[in-house]
Amino acid sequence: MPEHTFTVNGESVTVDAPADLPLLWVLRDLLGIRGPKYGCGIDVCKACTSHLDGEAVNPCVVPVGEVAGREVTTIEGLADGDTLHPVQEAWLEQDVAQCGFCQPGQIMAAVALLRRTSEPTDADIDAIANVCRCGTYFRIREAIKAAAARM
Ligand code: FES
Ligand code: FES
């Protein structure tokens, strides 16, 4: 099988896998990085949202062959050592999570939004397509606004 070398959360990794294997499988099953969640596998639920070169992507539909030489960041790579990212801090303060399954993807989507738009409107936030079966959308909105205010 071909080898693919790329960066995950600041560390270079090389995996031996078919080029069309979804990155989510590589992260979770080959590298043991379980923050990105598997919900649908078809780019709908966004539970797997991570960053590729700083932009939000859904690794369930990104073949590992496409990430060679690129930078992948998952929720595990967001904090700076023991210092949480401002979005993570806001999430805790607003007590956003319920079951928690969708939350890594929600946070990664929120970080990507705040990189694009420092003062997101309600419409910007509502355009995040990540599904939350527990219905935490109101608190997500409050947390993103709180994080925006401190970034
Ligand atoms: S697992 Fe649903 S979008 Fe990736
Ligand atoms: S917190 Fe349960 S699915 Fe979102």
mmCIF file of C-alpha atoms and ligand atoms in Angstrom:
data_model
loop_
_atom_site.group_PDB
_atom_site.id
_atom_site.type_symbol
_atom_site.label_atom_id
_atom_site.label_comp_id
_atom_site.label_asym_id
_atom_site.label_seq_id
_atom_site.Cartn_x
_atom_site.Cartn_y
_atom_site.Cartn_z
ATOM 1 C CA MET A 1 0.000 0.000 0.000
ATOM 2 C CA PRO A 2 1.178 3.568 -0.596
ATOM 3 C CA GLU A 3 2.546 5.734 2.179
ATOM 4 C CA HIS A 4 1.148 9.168 2.950
ATOM 5 C CA THR A 5 3.054 11.706 5.022
ATOM 6 C CA PHE A 6 1.319 14.735 6.477
ATOM 7 C CA THR A 7 1.107 16.760 9.683
ATOM 8 C CA VAL A 8 -1.485 16.088 12.385
ATOM 9 C CA ASN A 9 -1.713 18.476 15.306
ATOM 10 C CA GLY A 10 1.835 19.684 14.684
ATOM 11 C CA GLU A 11 3.457 16.278 14.302
ATOM 12 C CA SER A 12 4.516 14.607 11.091
ATOM 13 C CA VAL A 13 2.914 11.220 10.543
ATOM 14 C CA THR A 14 3.283 8.598 7.845
ATOM 15 C CA VAL A 15 0.540 6.054 7.261
ATOM 16 C CA ASP A 16 0.372 3.063 4.984
ATOM 17 C CA ALA A 17 -3.105 3.031 3.469
ATOM 18 C CA PRO A 18 -5.033 2.979 0.191
ATOM 19 C CA ALA A 19 -5.102 6.486 -1.287
ATOM 20 C CA ASP A 20 -8.901 6.493 -1.295
ATOM 21 C CA LEU A 21 -9.247 5.602 2.402
ATOM 22 C CA PRO A 22 -11.166 8.429 4.115
ATOM 23 C CA LEU A 23 -9.002 10.591 6.361
ATOM 24 C CA LEU A 24 -11.478 10.050 9.213
ATOM 25 C CA TRP A 25 -10.703 6.327 9.242
ATOM 26 C CA VAL A 26 -6.981 7.119 9.214
ATOM 27 C CA LEU A 27 -7.317 9.530 12.128
ATOM 28 C CA ARG A 28 -9.527 7.332 14.276
ATOM 29 C CA ASP A 29 -8.453 3.791 13.408
ATOM 30 C CA LEU A 30 -4.800 4.096 12.361
ATOM 31 C CA LEU A 31 -3.674 7.053 14.477
ATOM 32 C CA GLY A 32 -6.014 6.689 17.476
ATOM 33 C CA ILE A 33 -7.197 10.303 17.266
ATOM 34 C CA ARG A 34 -10.820 9.970 18.338
ATOM 35 C CA GLY A 35 -11.933 13.609 18.705
ATOM 36 C CA PRO A 36 -13.399 13.749 15.192
ATOM 37 C CA LYS A 37 -16.585 11.700 15.484
ATOM 38 C CA TYR A 38 -18.155 9.356 12.939
ATOM 39 C CA GLY A 39 -21.798 10.163 12.421
ATOM 40 C CA CYS A 40 -22.851 9.690 8.813
ATOM 41 C CA GLY A 41 -19.731 9.167 6.719
ATOM 42 C CA ILE A 42 -21.278 11.110 3.831
ATOM 43 C CA ASP A 43 -20.571 14.785 4.583
ATOM 44 C CA VAL A 44 -23.964 15.499 6.150
ATOM 45 C CA CYS A 45 -23.783 15.537 9.968
ATOM 46 C CA LYS A 46 -20.382 17.298 10.273
ATOM 47 C CA ALA A 47 -19.565 15.415 13.489
ATOM 48 C CA CYS A 48 -16.102 14.772 12.050
ATOM 49 C CA THR A 49 -15.273 18.440 11.329
ATOM 50 C CA SER A 50 -11.540 19.087 11.524
ATOM 51 C CA HIS A 51 -9.203 21.527 9.803
ATOM 52 C CA LEU A 52 -7.118 20.999 6.681
ATOM 53 C CA ASP A 53 -4.597 23.811 6.222
ATOM 54 C CA GLY A 54 -6.695 25.871 8.638
ATOM 55 C CA GLU A 55 -10.036 25.422 6.893
ATOM 56 C CA ALA A 56 -12.936 23.329 8.145
ATOM 57 C CA VAL A 57 -13.344 20.049 6.279
ATOM 58 C CA ASN A 58 -15.169 16.813 6.905
ATOM 59 C CA PRO A 59 -12.536 14.069 6.867
ATOM 60 C CA CYS A 60 -15.128 11.349 6.237
ATOM 61 C CA VAL A 61 -15.097 12.495 2.601
ATOM 62 C CA VAL A 62 -11.435 13.522 2.236
ATOM 63 C CA PRO A 63 -9.284 10.686 0.827
ATOM 64 C CA VAL A 64 -5.991 10.338 2.661
ATOM 65 C CA GLY A 65 -4.231 10.533 -0.715
ATOM 66 C CA GLU A 66 -5.259 14.195 -0.886
ATOM 67 C CA VAL A 67 -3.627 15.264 2.365
ATOM 68 C CA ALA A 68 0.019 14.446 1.610
ATOM 69 C CA GLY A 69 2.234 17.344 2.692
ATOM 70 C CA ARG A 70 -0.691 19.188 4.253
ATOM 71 C CA GLU A 71 -1.623 20.146 7.804
ATOM 72 C CA VAL A 72 -4.505 18.463 9.598
ATOM 73 C CA THR A 73 -5.786 19.773 12.920
ATOM 74 C CA THR A 74 -8.318 17.993 15.089
ATOM 75 C CA ILE A 75 -9.891 19.067 18.369
ATOM 76 C CA GLU A 76 -6.913 17.440 20.102
ATOM 77 C CA GLY A 77 -4.619 20.045 18.524
ATOM 78 C CA LEU A 78 -6.617 23.128 19.419
ATOM 79 C CA ALA A 79 -5.369 23.853 22.932
ATOM 80 C CA ASP A 80 -1.900 25.312 23.474
ATOM 81 C CA GLY A 81 -0.591 22.847 26.045
ATOM 82 C CA ASP A 82 -2.743 23.369 29.139
ATOM 83 C CA THR A 83 -4.152 26.627 27.764
ATOM 84 C CA LEU A 84 -7.484 26.071 26.106
ATOM 85 C CA HIS A 85 -8.434 27.838 22.904
ATOM 86 C CA PRO A 86 -10.829 30.775 23.611
ATOM 87 C CA VAL A 87 -13.610 28.847 21.875
ATOM 88 C CA GLN A 88 -13.070 25.891 24.186
ATOM 89 C CA GLU A 89 -13.129 28.212 27.207
ATOM 90 C CA ALA A 90 -16.355 29.816 26.012
ATOM 91 C CA TRP A 91 -17.861 26.354 25.506
ATOM 92 C CA LEU A 92 -17.158 25.466 29.113
ATOM 93 C CA GLU A 93 -18.423 28.784 30.446
ATOM 94 C CA GLN A 94 -21.665 28.481 28.497
ATOM 95 C CA ASP A 95 -21.991 24.800 29.440
ATOM 96 C CA VAL A 96 -22.787 23.998 25.824
ATOM 97 C CA ALA A 97 -22.360 20.243 25.659
ATOM 98 C CA GLN A 98 -25.111 17.763 26.399
ATOM 99 C CA CYS A 99 -24.235 14.249 25.196
ATOM 100 C CA GLY A 100 -21.091 15.759 23.663
ATOM 101 C CA PHE A 101 -20.959 13.633 20.520
ATOM 102 C CA CYS A 102 -21.218 16.520 18.059
ATOM 103 C CA GLN A 103 -19.197 18.967 20.123
ATOM 104 C CA PRO A 104 -15.652 18.474 18.750
ATOM 105 C CA GLY A 105 -17.001 19.141 15.279
ATOM 106 C CA GLN A 106 -19.047 22.092 16.505
ATOM 107 C CA ILE A 107 -15.997 23.671 18.124
ATOM 108 C CA MET A 108 -13.810 23.129 15.055
ATOM 109 C CA ALA A 109 -16.512 24.659 12.856
ATOM 110 C CA ALA A 110 -16.775 27.626 15.245
ATOM 111 C CA VAL A 111 -13.008 28.200 15.195
ATOM 112 C CA ALA A 112 -12.998 28.143 11.386
ATOM 113 C CA LEU A 113 -15.896 30.623 11.316
ATOM 114 C CA LEU A 114 -14.105 33.015 13.693
ATOM 115 C CA ARG A 115 -10.997 32.860 11.518
ATOM 116 C CA ARG A 116 -13.062 34.020 8.559
ATOM 117 C CA THR A 117 -15.279 36.477 10.453
ATOM 118 C CA SER A 118 -14.188 38.084 13.688
ATOM 119 C CA GLU A 119 -17.697 39.357 14.550
ATOM 120 C CA PRO A 120 -20.127 36.752 13.227
ATOM 121 C CA THR A 121 -23.807 37.597 12.963
ATOM 122 C CA ASP A 122 -26.579 35.249 14.017
ATOM 123 C CA ALA A 123 -26.964 34.366 10.331
ATOM 124 C CA ASP A 124 -23.241 33.528 10.065
ATOM 125 C CA ILE A 125 -23.535 31.257 13.094
ATOM 126 C CA ASP A 126 -26.767 29.677 11.923
ATOM 127 C CA ALA A 127 -25.056 28.865 8.611
ATOM 128 C CA ILE A 128 -22.858 26.345 10.448
ATOM 129 C CA ALA A 129 -24.377 23.106 9.229
ATOM 130 C CA ASN A 130 -23.160 20.838 12.045
ATOM 131 C CA VAL A 131 -26.027 18.756 13.372
ATOM 132 C CA CYS A 132 -26.680 18.509 17.121
ATOM 133 C CA ARG A 133 -29.245 15.886 18.046
ATOM 134 C CA CYS A 134 -29.407 17.303 21.580
ATOM 135 C CA GLY A 135 -30.333 20.732 20.255
ATOM 136 C CA THR A 136 -27.584 22.832 21.818
ATOM 137 C CA TYR A 137 -27.802 25.459 19.092
ATOM 138 C CA PHE A 138 -28.767 28.351 21.373
ATOM 139 C CA ARG A 139 -25.798 27.796 23.664
ATOM 140 C CA ILE A 140 -23.488 27.288 20.689
ATOM 141 C CA ARG A 141 -24.540 30.693 19.433
ATOM 142 C CA GLU A 142 -23.886 32.290 22.829
ATOM 143 C CA ALA A 143 -20.503 30.593 23.138
ATOM 144 C CA ILE A 144 -19.365 31.715 19.693
ATOM 145 C CA LYS A 145 -20.310 35.299 20.521
ATOM 146 C CA ALA A 146 -18.483 35.091 23.852
ATOM 147 C CA ALA A 147 -15.395 33.677 22.143
ATOM 148 C CA ALA A 148 -15.523 36.354 19.446
ATOM 149 C CA ALA A 149 -15.529 39.042 22.130
ATOM 150 C CA ARG A 150 -12.300 37.755 23.663
ATOM 151 C CA MET A 151 -10.365 36.889 20.500
HETATM 152 S S1 FES B 1 -19.222 11.779 9.740
HETATM 153 FE FE1 FES B 1 -20.949 13.000 9.123
HETATM 154 S S2 FES B 1 -19.998 14.590 7.959
HETATM 155 FE FE2 FES B 1 -18.348 13.308 8.504
HETATM 156 S S1 FES B 2 -24.510 17.558 22.310
HETATM 157 FE FE1 FES B 2 -25.483 15.675 21.810
HETATM 158 S S2 FES B 2 -25.505 15.662 19.635
HETATM 159 FE FE2 FES B 2 -24.828 17.624 20.144
#
